[in-house]
Structure formats: C-alpha cells, structure tokens
Amino acid sequence: MAALEYEGRHFEVRPGETVLDALLAGGVDAPHSCRSGHCRTCLARVVDGSIPRGSQVGLKDAWRELGLVLTCCTVPETDLVIAPVGGLGLEVGATITETVRLAADVVRVRMTLDAPLEHRGGQYVTLVRGDGLARSYSTANVPDRDPFLELHVRVIAGGSMSGWLAGANLAGERVAIRGPDGECFYVADRTTEPLLLVGAGTGLAPLWAVAQDALRRGHTGRIVLVHGAVEAKGLYLVEELRELTREHGNFEYVGSVLRGEPEAGIEIGPIDALIRTRFPSLRGWRVYLCGNPELVFDLRKKVFLAGASTRDIHADAFVGRPTRAA
Amino acid sequence: MYTGYMNSGRAPLENHVTSLYERLGGEPAVSAAVEIFYRRMLTDDRVARFFDGVDLDGQIAKQKGFLTMAFGGPHHYTGKDMRAGHAHLVARGLNDEHVDVVIEHLGATLIELGVGGADVEAVAAIANSVRDDVLGRPAATPARRG
C-alpha cells in the first residue's frame, strides 16, 4: 500500500493499482481518456517519490526530465506526491536590474530573483507587474550560470506590458515571476546528435538559452540556429551568435529574412524553404521550434515529414502572446 | 530501423495466440509504427486534407491508440468514441474510400516494419471492424448479446 498525495489530499494506492485508479476511487475528477497510455490526457507531475517503471513510456525526454507521468500507467513503487501538469507554478519576487533595446522591437529585461526558480533555460515564465498585469515570456539564459534571469520582450504598439518595459529605465522596479513551464530546453542525454533550433522574432530567446546550455554541457553534435525576421533589422544578438560560431566549431548561425539586400550569413526567403533546402532529411535530429503559432505549427509538420521524430520536436508556440497590437 | 519483431526469438505465430502488439514488442514498436503511418497519411493527397490544422502531438497520441487497438494491444476505445471522434470528418466528406486508404497505409507500414502477410490481414480486419463506427453508420451486423 503506497501513500499518494494530490493537491493536498491523501489517498492510498493498493498494490497493482494505478495512481489514476486511486484518484478516481477517491472521488477526484482526474482528467483521463484512453486509460492505456496513449492519449496523454492523464498526464501529471511527480513532485516527490521515485518515478515508477512504465509510467513515462513514449513521453518526450523533456517531459521525462520534468517528472511527467501517465497516471493511468503509474503503479507506485514508493509513496508519491503528484501535481496536476498545469499547476507547477510557484511565484517568486524579482527586482529588474536593466532594460535594454536589442532591436527596434525587442527589449532585453534582466532581473534578480528573491529565491531560486527551478527552471531550465528556454522554458517560459509569467512576468507579473505590481498592479497584477501578467504576460508570459521565454527565458533566454541558463539559470545556474547567470545570477540573473533574462527575458526578451517583443515591443507591441499599444502593448501594456511591453510598452511599460520599453519605456523608462526600470532598474530597481519590483515584479514577480511565475512558472516555469514549457518543453523548450536542452536535454543532455544525446550529446553527439545534431540539434536544429528555429525561431522567429523573440523566438530567439529560448533558442539562445538552449544553444548556450548545450554548448556549456559539452554537446559535441552539430548545432544549427536559424533565426528569422521580416527584415535584417529584426535580427538581434547577431554579433553574440557570430562570436559563438567562432568559439565553437559545431555551432552554426543562420539569419533568415523575408526581404532585403543580400548580406553575408543572412539568407533571403521564407524560413520553411530555407529549412527544406538545407535539411532535406531531419532523421535523427532534435528540433526546437519557437515563435508565433502559425510558424511553429507549420514547421512542426514540415520537420516531422522531413524525418524528425515527434518525440524529438520541442515546440513552443507563443500562444496568447500577441504578435501585433489588438 | 525497428527490429524487435525479428529479434523476438520466436517465429511469427500465425494463430494469434499472442497479439501482434506483444510480438512486435509493445509500445516502442507502436511508437515507431505510428510515425511511419502518419507520415504516409500526411503526404497522401487523398486523405491529407483531413489533417489540416490538427495538432501534431495530439494526433500522434490518437493514432497510437488506434494502432495499438489494430495490433490487438490494450485499449479502451468504444464504438461511441470512434463515432464521436470522427463525426466532424464525416461532415467534411469522410467516406469508405478514405477508410480504405487508412487500411492501405496501415498495411504498408507493417510491411515496412517487416511484419508478415497473415498479421497484416489480421490488422486490416480489426481496422475494418470499426469502419461503420468511424463513418457514423448503423453497424452492418447488429451486435447480439448472449
């Protein structure tokens, strides 16, 4: 008999019984559907206790690292504390240390946190202003390397949060950070395999974090980062990325713009065409896709058809993060 | 390439004492199969339009459930699920020809994985058994109790 804790409630799991069985028997309206480990409706996170064998079958590596399990296939081997997937968020206070323009429509915001936030570089967090205004942004740095948290904020005409961040110097301003969430982070279990990082606009933020994390953890496989923008002035961190290319023989940066004059290191044309031409086969590649939903969903299908396994596609569509003023 | 079927150390059983799902090696084999299967479907103009705008991860999870069922593995799908899950596609013109295409790709996927003819036929028969539910028709042979 194993003890199970879920949202502060306590249950007992009989030998051979699954966590889902115990929750349902205990009157919890736990989400579930196929009860066979396929549909993923019953995903939850193991917060404490050891992850039972067979409870993560078929899940992406990033999800495994986050402790996600299929509760319909989770037969406890120890006492377990389980949380709903959506309910991971903690909130920590933070102090903004700088706000700097990286491009015409991108502001880099750095802040120090009152307490460490358990997050992986590239996951997203929610920034909460004193008056409660909240917006989600991807983290752009590796937390255990830097003493600060970095976000890249797209400046939207008339945007409440981005307008505030892009306005006056906010050093010293108090905010809160909630989170983290998302699957866009580096998983260090296959260090020799190639990584393709593709993003547009501030989709560069998580990719920048993933690239730095991968290189720092000794990834030896090829790493190609493709950053897209409408015009060359929308590309940012260009010098830093070129520097990374000079420092690491396995790192490659490609700027991709829809229109403009030809320039070294920058390709002109649709980003999906560039990917198709350069990477006709993505079999064996791990692919990260970040940015606006239309691009991410379109590319996800295309890289899958080019041979990447769905388990190796880490997508972060910036849903609910407007790309233009309403 | 997935080789569990060949490495199982057993000759393929023609009488289905164990399910194809078990003999293929369970979940990892279905994961391999579902990607081959879904790539085939997405690149086939006869059926690709039904997948326009669908979530790739969600769709892969559903297809995995379907393949597991077709391979005789553990599942909890009911005729009602099949009807509800495809009603919006039937409204968009899903018909017998499309079900035939699905069964064709299912067979081609299995052959690509090195599965033999009798098993391919058995899988096609299971897939065929949900045809009426998928297409929202009354069952050809009413279920009888007893």
Short mmCIF file of C-alpha atoms in Angstrom, two decimals:
data_model
loop_
_atom_site.label_atom_id
_atom_site.label_comp_id
_atom_site.label_asym_id
_atom_site.label_seq_id
_atom_site.Cartn_x
_atom_site.Cartn_y
_atom_site.Cartn_z
CA MET A 1 0.00 0.00 0.00
CA ALA A 2 1.52 3.31 -1.08
CA ALA A 3 0.52 6.73 0.16
CA LEU A 4 -0.46 9.24 -2.52
CA GLU A 5 -0.79 12.97 -2.12
CA TYR A 6 -2.54 15.07 -4.76
CA GLU A 7 -3.38 18.75 -4.34
CA GLY A 8 -3.15 18.44 -0.57
CA ARG A 9 -5.43 15.41 -0.39
CA HIS A 10 -4.28 11.99 0.73
CA PHE A 11 -5.10 8.65 -0.83
CA GLU A 12 -3.98 5.05 -0.54
CA VAL A 13 -2.96 3.09 -3.61
CA ARG A 14 -3.48 -0.66 -3.36
CA PRO A 15 -0.77 -2.94 -4.73
CA GLY A 16 -1.03 -3.15 -8.50
CA GLU A 17 -3.41 -0.21 -8.67
CA THR A 18 -2.55 2.88 -10.73
CA VAL A 19 -2.46 6.44 -9.47
CA LEU A 20 -5.38 7.24 -11.77
CA ASP A 21 -7.43 4.37 -10.28
CA ALA A 22 -6.74 5.64 -6.77
CA LEU A 23 -7.63 9.23 -7.63
CA LEU A 24 -10.87 8.24 -9.32
CA ALA A 25 -11.77 5.87 -6.46
CA GLY A 26 -11.05 8.74 -4.08
CA GLY A 27 -13.57 10.95 -5.83
CA VAL A 28 -11.09 13.17 -7.70
CA ASP A 29 -12.28 14.28 -11.14
CA ALA A 30 -8.86 13.45 -12.58
CA PRO A 31 -8.56 14.00 -16.34
CA HIS A 32 -8.28 10.75 -18.30
CA SER A 33 -9.43 9.13 -21.50
CA CYS A 34 -7.87 6.04 -23.08
CA ARG A 35 -6.50 4.53 -19.84
CA SER A 36 -3.89 2.75 -21.94
CA GLY A 37 -1.02 5.22 -22.02
CA HIS A 38 -1.63 6.74 -25.44
CA CYS A 39 -3.81 9.80 -25.24
CA ARG A 40 -1.82 11.67 -22.55
CA THR A 41 -4.98 13.18 -21.13
CA CYS A 42 -4.00 11.88 -17.67
CA LEU A 43 -0.54 13.49 -17.55
CA ALA A 44 0.55 14.65 -14.09
CA ARG A 45 3.82 15.50 -12.47
CA VAL A 46 5.66 13.55 -9.79
CA VAL A 47 6.79 16.14 -7.27
CA ASP A 48 8.16 13.71 -4.69
CA GLY A 49 8.89 9.99 -4.74
CA SER A 50 10.55 7.81 -7.34
CA ILE A 51 9.16 7.63 -10.85
CA PRO A 52 7.74 4.15 -11.33
CA ARG A 53 8.80 1.96 -14.21
CA GLY A 54 6.47 2.14 -17.17
CA SER A 55 4.91 5.43 -16.15
CA GLN A 56 6.71 7.53 -18.79
CA VAL A 57 6.55 5.18 -21.75
CA GLY A 58 6.51 7.07 -25.02
CA LEU A 59 6.97 10.53 -23.47
CA LYS A 60 9.43 13.09 -24.80
CA ASP A 61 12.74 13.30 -22.97
CA ALA A 62 11.95 16.86 -21.86
CA TRP A 63 8.72 15.67 -20.29
CA ARG A 64 10.54 12.84 -18.52
CA GLU A 65 13.01 15.31 -17.10
CA LEU A 66 10.13 17.38 -15.78
CA GLY A 67 8.83 14.29 -13.94
CA LEU A 68 5.68 14.00 -16.03
CA VAL A 69 3.96 10.61 -15.89
CA LEU A 70 0.90 8.97 -17.40
CA THR A 71 -1.16 8.37 -14.25
CA CYS A 72 -3.08 5.54 -15.96
CA CYS A 73 0.22 3.64 -16.18
CA THR A 74 1.73 4.78 -12.87
CA VAL A 75 1.83 1.99 -10.31
CA PRO A 76 3.66 3.48 -7.31
CA GLU A 77 6.85 1.86 -6.11
CA THR A 78 7.21 4.37 -3.25
CA ASP A 79 4.92 6.92 -1.65
CA LEU A 80 4.21 9.65 -4.20
CA VAL A 81 3.29 13.30 -4.28
CA ILE A 82 1.64 14.17 -7.59
CA ALA A 83 0.57 17.55 -9.00
CA PRO A 84 -1.57 18.47 -11.98
CA VAL A 85 0.54 19.46 -15.00
CA GLY A 86 -0.84 22.97 -15.16
CA GLY A 87 -0.25 23.59 -11.51
CA LEU A 88 3.51 23.70 -11.37
CA GLY A 89 3.80 27.41 -10.91
CA LEU A 90 5.43 28.97 -7.94
CA GLU A 91 5.73 32.69 -7.65
CA VAL A 92 8.91 34.46 -6.64
CA GLY A 93 9.59 38.14 -6.22
CA ALA A 94 12.14 39.79 -8.51
CA THR A 95 13.90 43.11 -8.99
CA ILE A 96 14.51 44.41 -12.52
CA THR A 97 18.17 45.30 -12.98
CA GLU A 98 18.14 46.53 -16.57
CA THR A 99 16.01 47.04 -19.65
CA VAL A 100 17.98 47.32 -22.91
CA ARG A 101 16.88 47.56 -26.56
CA LEU A 102 18.29 44.68 -28.60
CA ALA A 103 16.42 45.56 -31.79
CA ALA A 104 13.81 48.08 -32.88
CA ASP A 105 11.05 45.96 -31.41
CA VAL A 106 12.88 43.83 -28.81
CA VAL A 107 13.79 44.75 -25.24
CA ARG A 108 16.03 42.62 -23.06
CA VAL A 109 14.89 42.58 -19.44
CA ARG A 110 17.19 41.27 -16.74
CA MET A 111 16.19 40.76 -13.13
CA THR A 112 17.45 39.20 -9.94
CA LEU A 113 15.18 36.74 -8.17
CA ASP A 114 14.46 36.74 -4.43
CA ALA A 115 14.68 32.94 -4.43
CA PRO A 116 15.94 30.44 -6.99
CA LEU A 117 13.35 29.46 -9.57
CA GLU A 118 13.63 25.82 -10.58
CA HIS A 119 13.65 26.29 -14.31
CA ARG A 120 15.54 25.17 -17.38
CA GLY A 121 16.91 27.76 -19.79
CA GLY A 122 14.35 28.24 -22.57
CA GLN A 123 11.22 27.43 -20.56
CA TYR A 124 8.73 30.26 -20.26
CA VAL A 125 7.64 32.19 -17.21
CA THR A 126 4.93 34.72 -16.46
CA LEU A 127 6.02 38.21 -15.54
CA VAL A 128 3.62 39.89 -13.12
CA ARG A 129 3.70 43.66 -12.61
CA GLY A 130 2.79 45.24 -9.25
CA ASP A 131 -0.76 46.00 -10.42
CA GLY A 132 -1.33 42.39 -11.45
CA LEU A 133 -0.77 42.79 -15.21
CA ALA A 134 0.76 39.50 -16.37
CA ARG A 135 2.40 38.30 -19.61
CA SER A 136 4.37 35.18 -20.49
CA TYR A 137 7.90 35.30 -21.90
CA SER A 138 10.56 32.72 -22.62
CA THR A 139 13.68 32.71 -20.52
CA ALA A 140 16.78 33.50 -22.55
CA ASN A 141 19.55 32.36 -20.27
CA VAL A 142 20.83 29.42 -18.29
CA PRO A 143 19.84 29.98 -14.67
CA ASP A 144 22.65 28.14 -12.88
CA ARG A 145 25.26 30.07 -14.84
CA ASP A 146 23.99 33.65 -14.54
CA PRO A 147 22.99 35.45 -11.34
CA PHE A 148 20.03 36.98 -13.20
CA LEU A 149 17.00 35.95 -15.22
CA GLU A 150 16.83 37.26 -18.79
CA LEU A 151 13.72 37.74 -20.93
CA HIS A 152 13.35 39.11 -24.46
CA VAL A 153 10.20 41.15 -24.82
CA ARG A 154 8.66 41.99 -28.17
CA VAL A 155 7.54 45.58 -28.14
CA ILE A 156 3.99 45.84 -29.40
CA ALA A 157 2.40 49.16 -30.33
CA GLY A 158 -0.08 49.91 -27.57
CA GLY A 159 1.03 46.83 -25.55
CA SER A 160 0.54 47.43 -21.83
CA MET A 161 3.40 45.31 -20.54
CA SER A 162 5.82 45.71 -23.42
CA GLY A 163 5.17 49.43 -23.60
CA TRP A 164 5.98 49.73 -19.92
CA LEU A 165 9.16 47.65 -20.26
CA ALA A 166 10.27 49.59 -23.33
CA GLY A 167 9.58 52.95 -21.75
CA ALA A 168 11.52 54.41 -18.85
CA ASN A 169 14.55 52.86 -17.17
CA LEU A 170 13.00 50.33 -14.80
CA ALA A 171 16.09 49.34 -12.79
CA GLY A 172 15.00 48.68 -9.21
CA GLU A 173 11.35 48.04 -10.13
CA ARG A 174 9.73 45.16 -8.21
CA VAL A 175 7.87 42.45 -10.14
CA ALA A 176 7.01 38.77 -9.64
CA ILE A 177 7.81 35.74 -11.76
CA ARG A 178 5.50 32.75 -12.02
CA GLY A 179 6.35 29.45 -13.58
CA PRO A 180 8.15 27.88 -15.24
CA ASP A 181 6.50 25.82 -17.96
CA GLY A 182 7.24 24.54 -21.46
CA GLU A 183 9.34 21.89 -23.13
CA CYS A 184 11.90 24.06 -24.95
CA PHE A 185 15.07 23.30 -23.03
CA TYR A 186 18.21 21.29 -23.59
CA VAL A 187 18.21 17.63 -22.59
CA ALA A 188 21.75 16.34 -22.21
CA ASP A 189 21.25 12.66 -22.89
CA ARG A 190 22.30 12.58 -26.55
CA THR A 191 25.24 14.94 -26.74
CA THR A 192 26.51 13.77 -30.11
CA GLU A 193 23.27 14.12 -32.07
CA PRO A 194 22.51 17.18 -34.18
CA LEU A 195 20.25 19.98 -32.94
CA LEU A 196 18.25 22.30 -35.16
CA LEU A 197 16.99 25.45 -33.42
CA VAL A 198 14.50 27.53 -35.40
CA GLY A 199 12.67 30.63 -34.26
CA ALA A 200 11.35 33.96 -35.41
CA GLY A 201 11.26 37.27 -33.57
CA THR A 202 11.66 36.80 -29.83
CA GLY A 203 11.50 33.07 -30.50
CA LEU A 204 15.26 33.54 -30.42
CA ALA A 205 15.15 33.88 -26.61
CA PRO A 206 14.60 30.20 -25.73
CA LEU A 207 16.88 29.10 -28.59
CA TRP A 208 19.67 31.31 -27.30
CA ALA A 209 19.26 29.66 -23.89
CA VAL A 210 19.18 26.16 -25.39
CA ALA A 211 22.29 26.81 -27.50
CA GLN A 212 24.26 28.16 -24.56
CA ASP A 213 23.13 25.34 -22.29
CA ALA A 214 24.01 22.71 -24.89
CA LEU A 215 27.48 24.13 -25.50
CA ARG A 216 28.16 24.56 -21.80
CA ARG A 217 27.18 20.95 -21.10
CA GLY A 218 29.55 19.70 -23.76
CA HIS A 219 27.21 18.96 -26.64
CA THR A 220 29.52 17.80 -29.42
CA GLY A 221 26.94 17.22 -32.15
CA ARG A 222 26.19 19.87 -34.73
CA ILE A 223 24.03 22.77 -33.53
CA VAL A 224 22.36 24.94 -36.16
CA LEU A 225 20.41 28.02 -35.05
CA VAL A 226 18.16 29.66 -37.64
CA HIS A 227 16.66 32.98 -36.63
CA GLY A 228 14.01 34.53 -38.81
CA ALA A 229 12.71 38.08 -39.13
CA VAL A 230 10.89 40.13 -41.74
CA GLU A 231 13.94 42.32 -42.40
CA ALA A 232 17.55 42.28 -41.25
CA LYS A 233 16.88 44.96 -38.64
CA GLY A 234 14.64 42.45 -36.85
CA LEU A 235 17.57 40.11 -36.26
CA TYR A 236 19.28 40.64 -32.92
CA LEU A 237 22.16 39.16 -30.90
CA VAL A 238 23.82 38.78 -34.30
CA GLU A 239 27.31 39.63 -33.02
CA GLU A 240 26.93 37.34 -29.99
CA LEU A 241 25.77 34.49 -32.22
CA ARG A 242 28.66 35.01 -34.65
CA GLU A 243 31.02 35.04 -31.69
CA LEU A 244 29.56 31.70 -30.56
CA THR A 245 30.23 30.38 -34.07
CA ARG A 246 33.88 31.42 -33.84
CA GLU A 247 34.27 29.85 -30.38
CA HIS A 248 32.57 26.54 -31.16
CA GLY A 249 33.28 24.57 -34.31
CA ASN A 250 29.99 22.66 -34.01
CA PHE A 251 27.80 25.78 -33.76
CA GLU A 252 26.34 27.46 -36.80
CA TYR A 253 24.14 30.56 -37.05
CA VAL A 254 21.91 31.44 -39.98
CA GLY A 255 19.91 34.63 -40.22
CA SER A 256 16.78 34.34 -42.35
CA VAL A 257 14.83 37.35 -43.60
CA LEU A 258 11.83 37.62 -45.89
CA ARG A 259 13.17 40.62 -47.78
CA GLY A 260 16.25 42.82 -48.02
CA GLU A 261 19.63 43.19 -49.65
CA PRO A 262 21.94 40.16 -49.80
CA GLU A 263 24.35 40.08 -46.85
CA ALA A 264 26.89 37.53 -45.61
CA GLY A 265 25.39 34.99 -43.22
CA ILE A 266 21.83 36.09 -43.96
CA GLU A 267 19.52 34.26 -46.32
CA ILE A 268 16.57 35.86 -48.05
CA GLY A 269 13.28 33.99 -48.44
CA PRO A 270 10.72 32.08 -46.39
CA ILE A 271 12.25 30.29 -43.41
CA ASP A 272 10.50 26.99 -44.18
CA ALA A 273 12.02 26.95 -47.67
CA LEU A 274 15.45 27.55 -46.17
CA ILE A 275 14.98 24.63 -43.75
CA ARG A 276 13.77 22.37 -46.56
CA THR A 277 16.70 23.21 -48.80
CA ARG A 278 19.37 22.95 -46.14
CA PHE A 279 17.92 19.95 -44.31
CA PRO A 280 16.16 17.64 -46.77
CA SER A 281 16.35 14.89 -44.14
CA LEU A 282 15.99 15.54 -40.42
CA ARG A 283 16.02 11.91 -39.38
CA GLY A 284 17.91 11.69 -36.09
CA TRP A 285 17.78 15.43 -35.43
CA ARG A 286 16.35 17.01 -32.32
CA VAL A 287 14.44 20.11 -33.35
CA TYR A 288 13.37 23.15 -31.32
CA LEU A 289 10.74 25.48 -32.77
CA CYS A 290 9.82 28.76 -31.06
CA GLY A 291 7.82 31.80 -32.02
CA ASN A 292 4.40 32.68 -33.35
CA PRO A 293 1.92 29.78 -33.51
CA GLU A 294 1.38 29.87 -37.31
CA LEU A 295 5.10 29.40 -37.95
CA VAL A 296 5.65 26.84 -35.20
CA PHE A 297 2.70 24.62 -36.16
CA ASP A 298 3.58 24.81 -39.85
CA LEU A 299 7.26 23.99 -39.24
CA ARG A 300 6.41 21.21 -36.82
CA LYS A 301 4.53 19.36 -39.53
CA LYS A 302 7.26 20.03 -42.08
CA VAL A 303 10.16 18.86 -39.92
CA PHE A 304 8.16 15.76 -38.98
CA LEU A 305 7.62 14.99 -42.66
CA ALA A 306 11.35 15.57 -43.22
CA GLY A 307 12.01 12.67 -40.85
CA ALA A 308 12.30 14.14 -37.34
CA SER A 309 10.52 12.02 -34.77
CA THR A 310 7.64 13.73 -32.94
CA ARG A 311 9.37 12.87 -29.70
CA ASP A 312 12.35 14.92 -30.78
CA ILE A 313 10.41 18.01 -31.78
CA HIS A 314 10.27 20.55 -28.97
CA ALA A 315 7.82 23.25 -29.88
CA ASP A 316 6.92 26.41 -28.06
CA ALA A 317 4.21 28.30 -29.88
CA PHE A 318 3.79 31.71 -28.36
CA VAL A 319 0.06 31.27 -27.95
CA GLY A 320 -1.61 34.15 -26.20
CA ARG A 321 1.44 36.27 -26.72
CA PRO A 322 0.19 38.71 -29.33
CA THR A 323 2.43 39.35 -32.30
CA ARG A 324 0.76 42.64 -33.09
CA ALA A 325 -1.38 45.18 -31.33
CA ALA A 326 -5.00 44.24 -31.00
CA MET B 1 15.05 0.57 -38.16
CA TYR B 2 12.97 -1.26 -35.57
CA THR B 3 13.96 -4.92 -35.43
CA GLY B 4 12.18 -6.21 -32.32
CA TYR B 5 9.93 -8.38 -34.39
CA MET B 6 12.84 -10.22 -35.93
CA ASN B 7 14.76 -10.37 -32.68
CA SER B 8 11.94 -11.72 -30.58
CA GLY B 9 13.50 -15.19 -30.87
CA ARG B 10 10.17 -16.63 -31.85
CA ALA B 11 8.71 -17.50 -35.18
CA PRO B 12 5.74 -15.33 -36.02
CA LEU B 13 2.66 -17.08 -34.74
CA GLU B 14 0.05 -17.48 -37.39
CA ASN B 15 -2.70 -18.43 -34.97
CA HIS B 16 -2.53 -15.25 -32.88
CA VAL B 17 -2.16 -16.94 -29.52
CA THR B 18 -0.29 -13.79 -28.55
CA SER B 19 -1.27 -10.49 -30.09
CA LEU B 20 0.76 -8.82 -32.80
CA TYR B 21 1.17 -5.97 -30.30
CA GLU B 22 3.06 -8.25 -27.91
CA ARG B 23 5.11 -9.91 -30.62
CA LEU B 24 6.15 -6.59 -32.12
CA GLY B 25 7.42 -5.55 -28.72
CA GLY B 26 4.63 -3.37 -27.35
CA GLU B 27 4.76 0.38 -27.00
CA PRO B 28 8.15 1.13 -28.65
CA ALA B 29 7.05 -0.70 -31.77
CA VAL B 30 3.79 1.21 -31.91
CA SER B 31 5.72 4.46 -31.49
CA ALA B 32 7.90 3.54 -34.46
CA ALA B 33 4.90 2.43 -36.49
CA VAL B 34 2.78 5.47 -35.78
CA GLU B 35 5.38 7.84 -37.20
CA ILE B 36 5.73 5.86 -40.43
CA PHE B 37 1.95 5.55 -40.68
CA TYR B 38 1.22 9.22 -40.03
CA ARG B 39 3.91 10.45 -42.43
CA ARG B 40 2.31 8.30 -45.12
CA MET B 41 -1.13 9.73 -44.35
CA LEU B 42 0.05 13.34 -44.33
CA THR B 43 1.74 13.00 -47.69
CA ASP B 44 -1.20 11.24 -49.38
CA ASP B 45 -3.37 13.80 -51.17
CA ARG B 46 -6.38 11.51 -50.89
CA VAL B 47 -6.54 12.00 -47.10
CA ALA B 48 -4.09 14.76 -46.12
CA ARG B 49 -6.75 17.49 -46.09
CA PHE B 50 -8.48 15.86 -43.12
CA PHE B 51 -5.38 16.64 -41.05
CA ASP B 52 -5.10 20.32 -41.98
CA GLY B 53 -4.65 22.39 -38.86
CA VAL B 54 -4.65 19.48 -36.42
CA ASP B 55 -2.19 19.38 -33.55
CA LEU B 56 0.65 17.03 -34.45
CA ASP B 57 1.37 15.77 -30.94
CA GLY B 58 -2.30 15.25 -30.16
CA GLN B 59 -2.85 13.46 -33.44
CA ILE B 60 0.13 11.16 -32.90
CA ALA B 61 -1.27 10.22 -29.48
CA LYS B 62 -4.65 9.38 -31.04
CA GLN B 63 -3.09 7.41 -33.89
CA LYS B 64 -1.07 5.47 -31.34
CA GLY B 65 -4.27 4.47 -29.62
CA PHE B 66 -5.72 3.38 -32.94
CA LEU B 67 -2.65 1.36 -33.95
CA THR B 68 -2.49 -0.28 -30.53
CA MET B 69 -6.08 -1.37 -30.97
CA ALA B 70 -5.47 -2.57 -34.52
CA PHE B 71 -2.44 -4.57 -33.34
CA GLY B 72 -4.56 -6.24 -30.67
CA GLY B 73 -2.97 -4.37 -27.77
CA PRO B 74 -4.57 -2.86 -24.67
CA HIS B 75 -7.09 -0.12 -25.39
CA HIS B 76 -10.38 1.19 -24.10
CA TYR B 77 -11.86 2.60 -27.26
CA THR B 78 -15.54 2.03 -27.84
CA GLY B 79 -17.71 2.37 -30.91
CA LYS B 80 -19.12 5.51 -29.33
CA ASP B 81 -15.61 7.05 -29.10
CA MET B 82 -14.99 6.20 -32.75
CA ARG B 83 -18.27 7.85 -33.79
CA ALA B 84 -17.76 10.96 -31.71
CA GLY B 85 -14.12 11.29 -32.76
CA HIS B 86 -14.85 11.21 -36.49
CA ALA B 87 -18.23 12.93 -36.76
CA HIS B 88 -16.63 16.25 -37.76
CA LEU B 89 -14.67 14.47 -40.51
CA VAL B 90 -17.75 12.65 -41.81
CA ALA B 91 -19.37 16.08 -42.07
CA ARG B 92 -16.40 17.09 -44.24
CA GLY B 93 -16.86 14.16 -46.57
CA LEU B 94 -15.02 11.24 -44.95
CA ASN B 95 -16.18 8.07 -46.68
CA ASP B 96 -15.32 4.43 -47.41
CA GLU B 97 -12.58 5.37 -49.88
CA HIS B 98 -10.73 7.22 -47.14
CA VAL B 99 -11.05 4.29 -44.75
CA ASP B 100 -9.59 2.10 -47.50
CA VAL B 101 -6.63 4.49 -47.74
CA VAL B 102 -6.07 4.24 -43.98
CA ILE B 103 -6.07 0.44 -44.16
CA GLU B 104 -3.72 0.57 -47.15
CA HIS B 105 -1.21 2.71 -45.24
CA LEU B 106 -1.57 0.56 -42.16
CA GLY B 107 -0.59 -2.48 -44.22
CA ALA B 108 2.30 -0.67 -45.92
CA THR B 109 3.57 0.48 -42.52
CA LEU B 110 3.58 -3.08 -41.20
CA ILE B 111 5.34 -4.38 -44.29
CA GLU B 112 7.97 -1.65 -43.84
CA LEU B 113 8.47 -2.97 -40.28
CA GLY B 114 8.92 -6.50 -41.59
CA VAL B 115 5.56 -7.86 -40.48
CA GLY B 116 4.22 -10.83 -42.44
CA GLY B 117 1.10 -11.21 -44.57
CA ALA B 118 -1.18 -13.02 -42.13
CA ASP B 119 -0.64 -10.36 -39.48
CA VAL B 120 -1.21 -7.58 -41.99
CA GLU B 121 -4.53 -9.18 -42.89
CA ALA B 122 -5.49 -9.58 -39.25
CA VAL B 123 -4.74 -5.91 -38.58
CA ALA B 124 -6.72 -4.86 -41.63
CA ALA B 125 -9.65 -6.94 -40.36
CA ILE B 126 -9.57 -5.22 -36.96
CA ALA B 127 -9.34 -1.79 -38.61
CA ASN B 128 -12.20 -2.75 -40.90
CA SER B 129 -14.33 -3.75 -37.93
CA VAL B 130 -14.61 -0.13 -36.82
CA ARG B 131 -15.44 1.18 -40.30
CA ASP B 132 -19.15 1.69 -39.62
CA ASP B 133 -18.47 3.40 -36.32
CA VAL B 134 -15.90 5.71 -37.90
CA LEU B 135 -18.27 6.61 -40.72
CA GLY B 136 -21.20 7.04 -38.32
CA ARG B 137 -23.33 4.29 -39.90
CA PRO B 138 -25.50 1.73 -38.17
CA ALA B 139 -23.45 -1.45 -37.69
CA ALA B 140 -23.83 -3.83 -40.66
CA THR B 141 -24.43 -6.75 -38.32
CA PRO B 142 -26.26 -5.69 -35.16
CA ALA B 143 -24.43 -6.77 -32.03
CA ARG B 144 -26.15 -9.64 -30.32
CA ARG B 145 -26.00 -10.48 -26.68
CA GLY B 146 -25.67 -13.99 -25.37
#
